[in-house]
Tab-separated table of C-alpha atoms in Angstrom:
chain	number	residue	atom	x	y	z
W	1	MET	CA	89.188	109.138	114.509
W	2	VAL	CA	87.143	108.288	117.398
W	3	GLN	CA	87.338	110.218	120.151
W	4	GLY	CA	87.611	106.981	123.339
W	5	SER	CA	89.045	104.366	120.679
W	6	PHE	CA	91.940	102.419	121.874
W	7	TYR	CA	94.178	104.223	119.366
W	8	GLU	CA	93.568	108.751	120.773
W	9	ASN	CA	95.837	109.161	123.220
W	10	ALA	CA	99.197	107.559	120.801
W	11	VAL	CA	97.526	108.470	117.746
W	12	LEU	CA	97.166	112.591	120.192
W	13	TRP	CA	100.703	111.555	120.449
W	14	ALA	CA	102.069	110.782	117.590
W	15	VAL	CA	100.705	113.958	115.677
W	16	GLU	CA	102.361	116.229	118.638
W	17	GLN	CA	105.856	114.729	118.002
W	18	GLY	CA	105.373	115.450	114.262
W	19	ILE	CA	105.534	111.172	114.336
W	20	THR	CA	102.456	110.902	111.586
W	21	ASN	CA	100.069	113.465	110.270
W	22	GLY	CA	96.960	110.821	109.085
W	23	LEU	CA	95.300	109.952	105.622
W	24	THR	CA	94.314	113.905	105.709
W	25	ALA	CA	94.055	115.984	107.455
W	26	ASP	CA	91.903	114.796	109.613
W	27	THR	CA	91.333	111.198	109.106
W	28	PHE	CA	93.917	108.019	111.010
W	29	GLY	CA	92.995	104.474	109.251
W	30	PRO	CA	93.366	102.212	112.198
W	31	ASN	CA	93.039	99.956	109.637
W	32	THR	CA	94.794	100.691	107.238
W	33	VAL	CA	98.008	98.129	106.631
W	34	CYS	CA	101.909	100.394	106.624
W	35	ASN	CA	104.192	99.472	104.303
W	36	ARG	CA	108.234	99.363	105.000
W	37	ALA	CA	108.713	103.277	103.693
W	38	GLN	CA	105.947	104.119	106.124
W	39	VAL	CA	106.968	102.042	109.758
W	40	VAL	CA	110.527	103.724	108.804
W	41	THR	CA	110.069	106.918	108.430
W	42	PHE	CA	107.965	107.170	111.566
W	43	LEU	CA	110.627	105.381	112.722
W	44	TRP	CA	112.956	107.524	111.761
W	45	ARG	CA	110.899	111.235	112.454
W	46	SER	CA	110.344	109.080	116.531
W	47	LEU	CA	114.276	109.839	116.340
W	48	ASP	CA	114.068	113.070	115.098
W	49	GLN	CA	115.136	111.677	112.140
W	50	PRO	CA	119.261	110.928	112.314
W	51	GLN	CA	120.985	111.564	109.398
W	52	SER	CA	123.586	108.781	107.962
W	53	ALA	CA	126.696	107.925	107.194
W	54	ALA	CA	126.341	103.951	106.629
W	55	ALA	CA	126.055	102.896	102.959
W	56	ASN	CA	121.987	101.758	101.705
W	57	PRO	CA	122.650	98.411	101.591
W	58	PHE	CA	118.315	98.363	100.512
W	59	THR	CA	118.671	97.899	95.813
W	60	ASP	CA	115.304	98.631	96.090
W	61	VAL	CA	115.902	102.223	97.014
W	62	ASN	CA	116.982	104.667	95.311
W	63	ALA	CA	119.975	106.105	95.835
W	64	GLY	CA	118.234	110.094	97.389
W	65	ASP	CA	116.032	108.289	99.108
């Protein structure tokens, strides 16, 4: 992460909230593309990791995932 960058505060907040940890302990990839699983994980963590009683409608995801 570059100090003073436009994304610095957002990254620090997301790490503090436990939403993301970055690519490594000291590397963040602001220009890295997020896949569907990463985006869903960020959203799930931001909502305090709620459990769902609904059936999984995605055919490309295993039941235990």
